């Protein structure tokens, strides 16, 4: 028998509880983009919904990671979550590899997702570059594992930066196809991405057309979570801009990507809109604006870096958080993977 056809008929919606899941790879130092695009949202959500924040080490090894460093990198991301204000009493913080159900569900989803869907993923194209045939198979099927991370908790919302939009669409496609193929309407939710706000796409400080990224060879392109006050201020002072003063209106910001980015960063750090920033700084030059932005960035980011350094001096404490988080996560993931396997028809039914 061939697999079931998808139907256009309306299907019952998911009726389970709201849950939030997100993850960050332990593959290098975190930067302001990760902070504004992801971590600040984690902190806001933990008071509203049950939250799961993992350190996605299974994703990290889709490209080579030195085994001697990976454990420390995992602790570093956990420290960043804590330093940014994620409270382990409220949200579960854990390493992805410590909850086996992620990998198990990913395999099942590998058999649900279609090659054609993965062929469209732009992140794979970017990361594999010119040498696709030398990439790991894991890098190709990376978004399927991401869908498993999310759906093994039946997460209804996922806070991420804009670069993850396509992976979240794939997650919905996989959930819908699974529910349809296994006659389990509403079993997996159609997860909503939470991407809005000026921090969802922070650009490089050296190039307004490139995303701020861990992998940019220029350290001046990003503000790292661990940068000290001097480094933060200096990188902002040196950020690429144009010679014009800031405009009064948002429309005039659009053709000026570097200016737009700095205004967006200010807005995200201050918790206001870009329009509000322009109300205050419109008509003023970067000679005024950059020092104000540097002061704000140092005030917000400086203490986070300090907290991170303090936390990393005590790996045993971080491990305690990770262990407790993994236990909580397991308790939610286990019944979901068990029911999924039953639906697929695995023994003993
Ligand atoms: P990664 O470091 O790739 O694991 O990303 C962790 C989180 O940070 C994800 O939610 C990304 O979407 C988000 N993120 C990464 N870079 C940026 C950026 N430049 N601007 C906004 N969000 C970002
Ligand atoms: N792919 C994400 C990134 O590179 C990390 C990630 C893995 C993730 N699993 C996830 C994000 C689940 C949100 C939900 O940024």
mmCIF file with all atom_site columns, C-alpha atoms in Angstrom, residues 196-347:
data_model
loop_
_atom_site.group_PDB
_atom_site.id
_atom_site.type_symbol
_atom_site.label_atom_id
_atom_site.label_alt_id
_atom_site.label_comp_id
_atom_site.label_asym_id
_atom_site.label_entity_id
_atom_site.label_seq_id
_atom_site.pdbx_PDB_ins_code
_atom_site.Cartn_x
_atom_site.Cartn_y
_atom_site.Cartn_z
_atom_site.occupancy
_atom_site.B_iso_or_equiv
_atom_site.pdbx_formal_charge
_atom_site.auth_seq_id
_atom_site.auth_comp_id
_atom_site.auth_asym_id
_atom_site.auth_atom_id
_atom_site.pdbx_PDB_model_num
ATOM 1   C CA . UNK A 1 196 ? 8.411  40.031 15.303 1.00 0.00 ? 196 UNK A CA 1
ATOM 2   C CA . UNK A 1 197 ? 10.255 43.121 16.608 1.00 0.00 ? 197 UNK A CA 1
ATOM 3   C CA . UNK A 1 198 ? 13.299 45.157 15.591 1.00 0.00 ? 198 UNK A CA 1
ATOM 4   C CA . UNK A 1 199 ? 15.722 42.546 17.001 1.00 0.00 ? 199 UNK A CA 1
ATOM 5   C CA . UNK A 1 200 ? 14.578 39.692 14.745 1.00 0.00 ? 200 UNK A CA 1
ATOM 6   C CA . UNK A 1 201 ? 17.232 40.401 12.130 1.00 0.00 ? 201 UNK A CA 1
ATOM 7   C CA . UNK A 1 202 ? 20.336 42.150 13.436 1.00 0.00 ? 202 UNK A CA 1
ATOM 8   C CA . UNK A 1 203 ? 22.821 42.922 10.676 1.00 0.00 ? 203 UNK A CA 1
ATOM 9   C CA . UNK A 1 204 ? 26.631 43.021 10.684 1.00 0.00 ? 204 UNK A CA 1
ATOM 10  C CA . UNK A 1 205 ? 28.179 46.258 11.980 1.00 0.00 ? 205 UNK A CA 1
ATOM 11  C CA . UNK A 1 206 ? 30.490 46.226 8.933  1.00 0.00 ? 206 UNK A CA 1
ATOM 12  C CA . UNK A 1 207 ? 27.917 45.462 6.225  1.00 0.00 ? 207 UNK A CA 1
ATOM 13  C CA . UNK A 1 208 ? 24.236 46.346 6.395  1.00 0.00 ? 208 UNK A CA 1
ATOM 14  C CA . UNK A 1 209 ? 23.430 43.635 3.840  1.00 0.00 ? 209 UNK A CA 1
ATOM 15  C CA . UNK A 1 210 ? 24.890 40.715 5.854  1.00 0.00 ? 210 UNK A CA 1
ATOM 16  C CA . UNK A 1 211 ? 23.419 39.109 8.957  1.00 0.00 ? 211 UNK A CA 1
ATOM 17  C CA . UNK A 1 212 ? 25.351 39.490 12.224 1.00 0.00 ? 212 UNK A CA 1
ATOM 18  C CA . UNK A 1 213 ? 26.841 36.021 12.533 1.00 0.00 ? 213 UNK A CA 1
ATOM 19  C CA . UNK A 1 214 ? 29.209 33.869 14.574 1.00 0.00 ? 214 UNK A CA 1
ATOM 20  C CA . UNK A 1 215 ? 30.901 32.771 11.404 1.00 0.00 ? 215 UNK A CA 1
ATOM 21  C CA . UNK A 1 216 ? 31.806 36.259 10.077 1.00 0.00 ? 216 UNK A CA 1
ATOM 22  C CA . UNK A 1 217 ? 35.633 36.390 10.021 1.00 0.00 ? 217 UNK A CA 1
ATOM 23  C CA . UNK A 1 218 ? 35.621 40.005 11.269 1.00 0.00 ? 218 UNK A CA 1
ATOM 24  C CA . UNK A 1 219 ? 35.108 40.261 15.018 1.00 0.00 ? 219 UNK A CA 1
ATOM 25  C CA . UNK A 1 220 ? 34.245 43.939 14.501 1.00 0.00 ? 220 UNK A CA 1
ATOM 26  C CA . UNK A 1 221 ? 31.113 42.832 12.639 1.00 0.00 ? 221 UNK A CA 1
ATOM 27  C CA . UNK A 1 222 ? 29.437 41.700 15.858 1.00 0.00 ? 222 UNK A CA 1
ATOM 28  C CA . UNK A 1 223 ? 29.089 42.460 19.542 1.00 0.00 ? 223 UNK A CA 1
ATOM 29  C CA . UNK A 1 224 ? 29.761 39.288 21.486 1.00 0.00 ? 224 UNK A CA 1
ATOM 30  C CA . UNK A 1 225 ? 27.921 38.578 24.702 1.00 0.00 ? 225 UNK A CA 1
ATOM 31  C CA . UNK A 1 226 ? 31.295 38.315 26.449 1.00 0.00 ? 226 UNK A CA 1
ATOM 32  C CA . UNK A 1 227 ? 32.741 41.608 25.091 1.00 0.00 ? 227 UNK A CA 1
ATOM 33  C CA . UNK A 1 228 ? 33.711 44.093 27.794 1.00 0.00 ? 228 UNK A CA 1
ATOM 34  C CA . UNK A 1 229 ? 32.467 47.678 27.885 1.00 0.00 ? 229 UNK A CA 1
ATOM 35  C CA . UNK A 1 230 ? 35.451 49.042 25.927 1.00 0.00 ? 230 UNK A CA 1
ATOM 36  C CA . UNK A 1 231 ? 35.068 46.508 23.136 1.00 0.00 ? 231 UNK A CA 1
ATOM 37  C CA . UNK A 1 232 ? 31.324 47.158 22.852 1.00 0.00 ? 232 UNK A CA 1
ATOM 38  C CA . UNK A 1 233 ? 31.773 50.936 22.689 1.00 0.00 ? 233 UNK A CA 1
ATOM 39  C CA . UNK A 1 234 ? 34.635 50.682 20.214 1.00 0.00 ? 234 UNK A CA 1
ATOM 40  C CA . UNK A 1 235 ? 32.746 48.374 17.841 1.00 0.00 ? 235 UNK A CA 1
ATOM 41  C CA . UNK A 1 236 ? 29.785 50.742 17.794 1.00 0.00 ? 236 UNK A CA 1
ATOM 42  C CA . UNK A 1 237 ? 32.000 53.772 17.220 1.00 0.00 ? 237 UNK A CA 1
ATOM 43  C CA . UNK A 1 238 ? 33.594 51.959 14.268 1.00 0.00 ? 238 UNK A CA 1
ATOM 44  C CA . UNK A 1 239 ? 30.331 50.634 12.854 1.00 0.00 ? 239 UNK A CA 1
ATOM 45  C CA . UNK A 1 240 ? 29.853 51.440 9.174  1.00 0.00 ? 240 UNK A CA 1
ATOM 46  C CA . UNK A 1 241 ? 27.439 54.318 8.528  1.00 0.00 ? 241 UNK A CA 1
ATOM 47  C CA . UNK A 1 242 ? 26.726 56.936 5.904  1.00 0.00 ? 242 UNK A CA 1
ATOM 48  C CA . UNK A 1 243 ? 27.407 60.681 6.239  1.00 0.00 ? 243 UNK A CA 1
ATOM 49  C CA . UNK A 1 244 ? 23.742 61.792 6.436  1.00 0.00 ? 244 UNK A CA 1
ATOM 50  C CA . UNK A 1 245 ? 21.964 62.646 9.688  1.00 0.00 ? 245 UNK A CA 1
ATOM 51  C CA . UNK A 1 246 ? 19.255 60.234 10.809 1.00 0.00 ? 246 UNK A CA 1
ATOM 52  C CA . UNK A 1 247 ? 15.939 60.774 9.015  1.00 0.00 ? 247 UNK A CA 1
ATOM 53  C CA . UNK A 1 248 ? 12.695 61.794 10.699 1.00 0.00 ? 248 UNK A CA 1
ATOM 54  C CA . UNK A 1 249 ? 10.635 58.972 9.208  1.00 0.00 ? 249 UNK A CA 1
ATOM 55  C CA . UNK A 1 250 ? 10.919 55.196 8.804  1.00 0.00 ? 250 UNK A CA 1
ATOM 56  C CA . UNK A 1 251 ? 10.492 55.316 5.019  1.00 0.00 ? 251 UNK A CA 1
ATOM 57  C CA . UNK A 1 252 ? 13.728 57.291 4.633  1.00 0.00 ? 252 UNK A CA 1
ATOM 58  C CA . UNK A 1 253 ? 15.571 54.708 6.719  1.00 0.00 ? 253 UNK A CA 1
ATOM 59  C CA . UNK A 1 254 ? 14.830 51.848 4.308  1.00 0.00 ? 254 UNK A CA 1
ATOM 60  C CA . UNK A 1 255 ? 17.408 52.681 1.623  1.00 0.00 ? 255 UNK A CA 1
ATOM 61  C CA . UNK A 1 256 ? 20.106 53.100 4.308  1.00 0.00 ? 256 UNK A CA 1
ATOM 62  C CA . UNK A 1 257 ? 20.730 49.580 5.652  1.00 0.00 ? 257 UNK A CA 1
ATOM 63  C CA . UNK A 1 258 ? 23.549 50.464 8.076  1.00 0.00 ? 258 UNK A CA 1
ATOM 64  C CA . UNK A 1 259 ? 21.594 53.345 9.619  1.00 0.00 ? 259 UNK A CA 1
ATOM 65  C CA . UNK A 1 260 ? 18.479 51.171 9.722  1.00 0.00 ? 260 UNK A CA 1
ATOM 66  C CA . UNK A 1 261 ? 20.395 48.451 11.560 1.00 0.00 ? 261 UNK A CA 1
ATOM 67  C CA . UNK A 1 262 ? 21.784 50.781 14.251 1.00 0.00 ? 262 UNK A CA 1
ATOM 68  C CA . UNK A 1 263 ? 18.340 52.313 14.815 1.00 0.00 ? 263 UNK A CA 1
ATOM 69  C CA . UNK A 1 264 ? 16.885 48.800 15.040 1.00 0.00 ? 264 UNK A CA 1
ATOM 70  C CA . UNK A 1 265 ? 19.519 47.754 17.586 1.00 0.00 ? 265 UNK A CA 1
ATOM 71  C CA . UNK A 1 266 ? 18.811 50.853 19.666 1.00 0.00 ? 266 UNK A CA 1
ATOM 72  C CA . UNK A 1 267 ? 15.075 50.179 19.530 1.00 0.00 ? 267 UNK A CA 1
ATOM 73  C CA . UNK A 1 268 ? 15.458 46.515 20.512 1.00 0.00 ? 268 UNK A CA 1
ATOM 74  C CA . UNK A 1 269 ? 17.844 47.295 23.377 1.00 0.00 ? 269 UNK A CA 1
ATOM 75  C CA . UNK A 1 270 ? 15.617 50.087 24.696 1.00 0.00 ? 270 UNK A CA 1
ATOM 76  C CA . UNK A 1 271 ? 12.388 48.136 24.192 1.00 0.00 ? 271 UNK A CA 1
ATOM 77  C CA . UNK A 1 272 ? 10.854 50.817 21.965 1.00 0.00 ? 272 UNK A CA 1
ATOM 78  C CA . UNK A 1 273 ? 9.949  51.016 18.263 1.00 0.00 ? 273 UNK A CA 1
ATOM 79  C CA . UNK A 1 274 ? 12.228 52.333 15.512 1.00 0.00 ? 274 UNK A CA 1
ATOM 80  C CA . UNK A 1 275 ? 9.750  55.182 14.976 1.00 0.00 ? 275 UNK A CA 1
ATOM 81  C CA . UNK A 1 276 ? 10.202 56.211 18.611 1.00 0.00 ? 276 UNK A CA 1
ATOM 82  C CA . UNK A 1 277 ? 13.987 56.216 18.204 1.00 0.00 ? 277 UNK A CA 1
ATOM 83  C CA . UNK A 1 278 ? 13.654 58.496 15.169 1.00 0.00 ? 278 UNK A CA 1
ATOM 84  C CA . UNK A 1 279 ? 11.359 60.799 17.097 1.00 0.00 ? 279 UNK A CA 1
ATOM 85  C CA . UNK A 1 280 ? 14.251 61.377 19.473 1.00 0.00 ? 280 UNK A CA 1
ATOM 86  C CA . UNK A 1 281 ? 17.235 61.227 17.084 1.00 0.00 ? 281 UNK A CA 1
ATOM 87  C CA . UNK A 1 282 ? 15.789 62.214 13.684 1.00 0.00 ? 282 UNK A CA 1
ATOM 88  C CA . UNK A 1 283 ? 17.804 65.095 12.194 1.00 0.00 ? 283 UNK A CA 1
ATOM 89  C CA . UNK A 1 284 ? 20.823 64.338 14.390 1.00 0.00 ? 284 UNK A CA 1
ATOM 90  C CA . UNK A 1 285 ? 24.090 62.906 13.064 1.00 0.00 ? 285 UNK A CA 1
ATOM 91  C CA . UNK A 1 286 ? 25.906 59.712 13.991 1.00 0.00 ? 286 UNK A CA 1
ATOM 92  C CA . UNK A 1 287 ? 28.296 61.824 16.098 1.00 0.00 ? 287 UNK A CA 1
ATOM 93  C CA . UNK A 1 288 ? 25.371 62.158 18.531 1.00 0.00 ? 288 UNK A CA 1
ATOM 94  C CA . UNK A 1 289 ? 23.680 58.843 17.934 1.00 0.00 ? 289 UNK A CA 1
ATOM 95  C CA . UNK A 1 290 ? 26.603 56.429 18.169 1.00 0.00 ? 290 UNK A CA 1
ATOM 96  C CA . UNK A 1 291 ? 27.723 57.471 21.674 1.00 0.00 ? 291 UNK A CA 1
ATOM 97  C CA . UNK A 1 292 ? 24.112 57.191 22.889 1.00 0.00 ? 292 UNK A CA 1
ATOM 98  C CA . UNK A 1 293 ? 23.835 53.731 21.347 1.00 0.00 ? 293 UNK A CA 1
ATOM 99  C CA . UNK A 1 294 ? 27.204 52.708 22.814 1.00 0.00 ? 294 UNK A CA 1
ATOM 100 C CA . UNK A 1 295 ? 26.090 53.807 26.305 1.00 0.00 ? 295 UNK A CA 1
ATOM 101 C CA . UNK A 1 296 ? 22.846 51.882 25.966 1.00 0.00 ? 296 UNK A CA 1
ATOM 102 C CA . UNK A 1 297 ? 24.575 48.741 24.643 1.00 0.00 ? 297 UNK A CA 1
ATOM 103 C CA . UNK A 1 298 ? 27.160 48.825 27.440 1.00 0.00 ? 298 UNK A CA 1
ATOM 104 C CA . UNK A 1 299 ? 24.428 49.318 30.054 1.00 0.00 ? 299 UNK A CA 1
ATOM 105 C CA . UNK A 1 300 ? 22.431 46.330 28.783 1.00 0.00 ? 300 UNK A CA 1
ATOM 106 C CA . UNK A 1 301 ? 25.142 43.943 27.565 1.00 0.00 ? 301 UNK A CA 1
ATOM 107 C CA . UNK A 1 302 ? 27.930 44.709 30.068 1.00 0.00 ? 302 UNK A CA 1
ATOM 108 C CA . UNK A 1 303 ? 26.209 43.078 33.080 1.00 0.00 ? 303 UNK A CA 1
ATOM 109 C CA . UNK A 1 304 ? 25.222 40.041 30.982 1.00 0.00 ? 304 UNK A CA 1
ATOM 110 C CA . UNK A 1 305 ? 28.850 39.410 30.037 1.00 0.00 ? 305 UNK A CA 1
ATOM 111 C CA . UNK A 1 306 ? 29.874 39.763 33.673 1.00 0.00 ? 306 UNK A CA 1
ATOM 112 C CA . UNK A 1 307 ? 27.207 37.327 34.851 1.00 0.00 ? 307 UNK A CA 1
ATOM 113 C CA . UNK A 1 308 ? 28.277 34.881 32.163 1.00 0.00 ? 308 UNK A CA 1
ATOM 114 C CA . UNK A 1 309 ? 31.898 35.002 33.268 1.00 0.00 ? 309 UNK A CA 1
ATOM 115 C CA . UNK A 1 310 ? 30.874 34.406 36.893 1.00 0.00 ? 310 UNK A CA 1
ATOM 116 C CA . UNK A 1 311 ? 28.623 31.477 35.952 1.00 0.00 ? 311 UNK A CA 1
ATOM 117 C CA . UNK A 1 312 ? 31.304 29.852 33.847 1.00 0.00 ? 312 UNK A CA 1
ATOM 118 C CA . UNK A 1 313 ? 33.622 29.811 36.843 1.00 0.00 ? 313 UNK A CA 1
ATOM 119 C CA . UNK A 1 314 ? 31.246 27.292 38.393 1.00 0.00 ? 314 UNK A CA 1
ATOM 120 C CA . UNK A 1 315 ? 30.581 24.523 35.853 1.00 0.00 ? 315 UNK A CA 1
ATOM 121 C CA . UNK A 1 316 ? 29.135 22.257 38.561 1.00 0.00 ? 316 UNK A CA 1
ATOM 122 C CA . UNK A 1 317 ? 26.320 24.734 39.110 1.00 0.00 ? 317 UNK A CA 1
ATOM 123 C CA . UNK A 1 318 ? 25.573 24.889 35.366 1.00 0.00 ? 318 UNK A CA 1
ATOM 124 C CA . UNK A 1 319 ? 25.561 21.088 35.220 1.00 0.00 ? 319 UNK A CA 1
ATOM 125 C CA . UNK A 1 320 ? 23.002 20.987 38.012 1.00 0.00 ? 320 UNK A CA 1
ATOM 126 C CA . UNK A 1 321 ? 20.713 23.239 35.991 1.00 0.00 ? 321 UNK A CA 1
ATOM 127 C CA . UNK A 1 322 ? 21.223 21.142 32.842 1.00 0.00 ? 322 UNK A CA 1
ATOM 128 C CA . UNK A 1 323 ? 20.542 17.876 34.631 1.00 0.00 ? 323 UNK A CA 1
ATOM 129 C CA . UNK A 1 324 ? 17.344 19.121 36.272 1.00 0.00 ? 324 UNK A CA 1
ATOM 130 C CA . UNK A 1 325 ? 16.224 20.654 32.970 1.00 0.00 ? 325 UNK A CA 1
ATOM 131 C CA . UNK A 1 326 ? 16.814 17.400 31.096 1.00 0.00 ? 326 UNK A CA 1
ATOM 132 C CA . UNK A 1 327 ? 14.698 15.521 33.614 1.00 0.00 ? 327 UNK A CA 1
ATOM 133 C CA . UNK A 1 328 ? 11.811 17.946 33.224 1.00 0.00 ? 328 UNK A CA 1
ATOM 134 C CA . UNK A 1 329 ? 12.087 17.848 29.457 1.00 0.00 ? 329 UNK A CA 1
ATOM 135 C CA . UNK A 1 330 ? 12.188 14.069 29.413 1.00 0.00 ? 330 UNK A CA 1
ATOM 136 C CA . UNK A 1 331 ? 9.006  13.851 31.454 1.00 0.00 ? 331 UNK A CA 1
ATOM 137 C CA . UNK A 1 332 ? 7.153  15.780 28.734 1.00 0.00 ? 332 UNK A CA 1
ATOM 138 C CA . UNK A 1 333 ? 8.883  14.267 25.695 1.00 0.00 ? 333 UNK A CA 1
ATOM 139 C CA . UNK A 1 334 ? 8.634  10.608 26.720 1.00 0.00 ? 334 UNK A CA 1
ATOM 140 C CA . UNK A 1 335 ? 4.825  10.213 26.491 1.00 0.00 ? 335 UNK A CA 1
ATOM 141 C CA . UNK A 1 336 ? 4.827  12.087 23.155 1.00 0.00 ? 336 UNK A CA 1
ATOM 142 C CA . UNK A 1 337 ? 7.425  9.812  21.552 1.00 0.00 ? 337 UNK A CA 1
ATOM 143 C CA . UNK A 1 338 ? 5.669  6.738  22.949 1.00 0.00 ? 338 UNK A CA 1
ATOM 144 C CA . UNK A 1 339 ? 2.320  7.785  21.468 1.00 0.00 ? 339 UNK A CA 1
ATOM 145 C CA . UNK A 1 340 ? 4.034  8.720  18.173 1.00 0.00 ? 340 UNK A CA 1
ATOM 146 C CA . UNK A 1 341 ? 5.585  5.250  17.915 1.00 0.00 ? 341 UNK A CA 1
ATOM 147 C CA . UNK A 1 342 ? 2.226  3.660  18.623 1.00 0.00 ? 342 UNK A CA 1
ATOM 148 C CA . UNK A 1 343 ? 0.630  5.720  15.840 1.00 0.00 ? 343 UNK A CA 1
ATOM 149 C CA . UNK A 1 344 ? 3.371  4.643  13.422 1.00 0.00 ? 344 UNK A CA 1
ATOM 150 C CA . UNK A 1 345 ? 2.634  1.024  14.277 1.00 0.00 ? 345 UNK A CA 1
ATOM 151 C CA . UNK A 1 346 ? 5.784  0.064  16.153 1.00 0.00 ? 346 UNK A CA 1
ATOM 152 C CA . UNK A 1 347 ? 5.753  -2.929 18.459 1.00 0.00 ? 347 UNK A CA 1
#
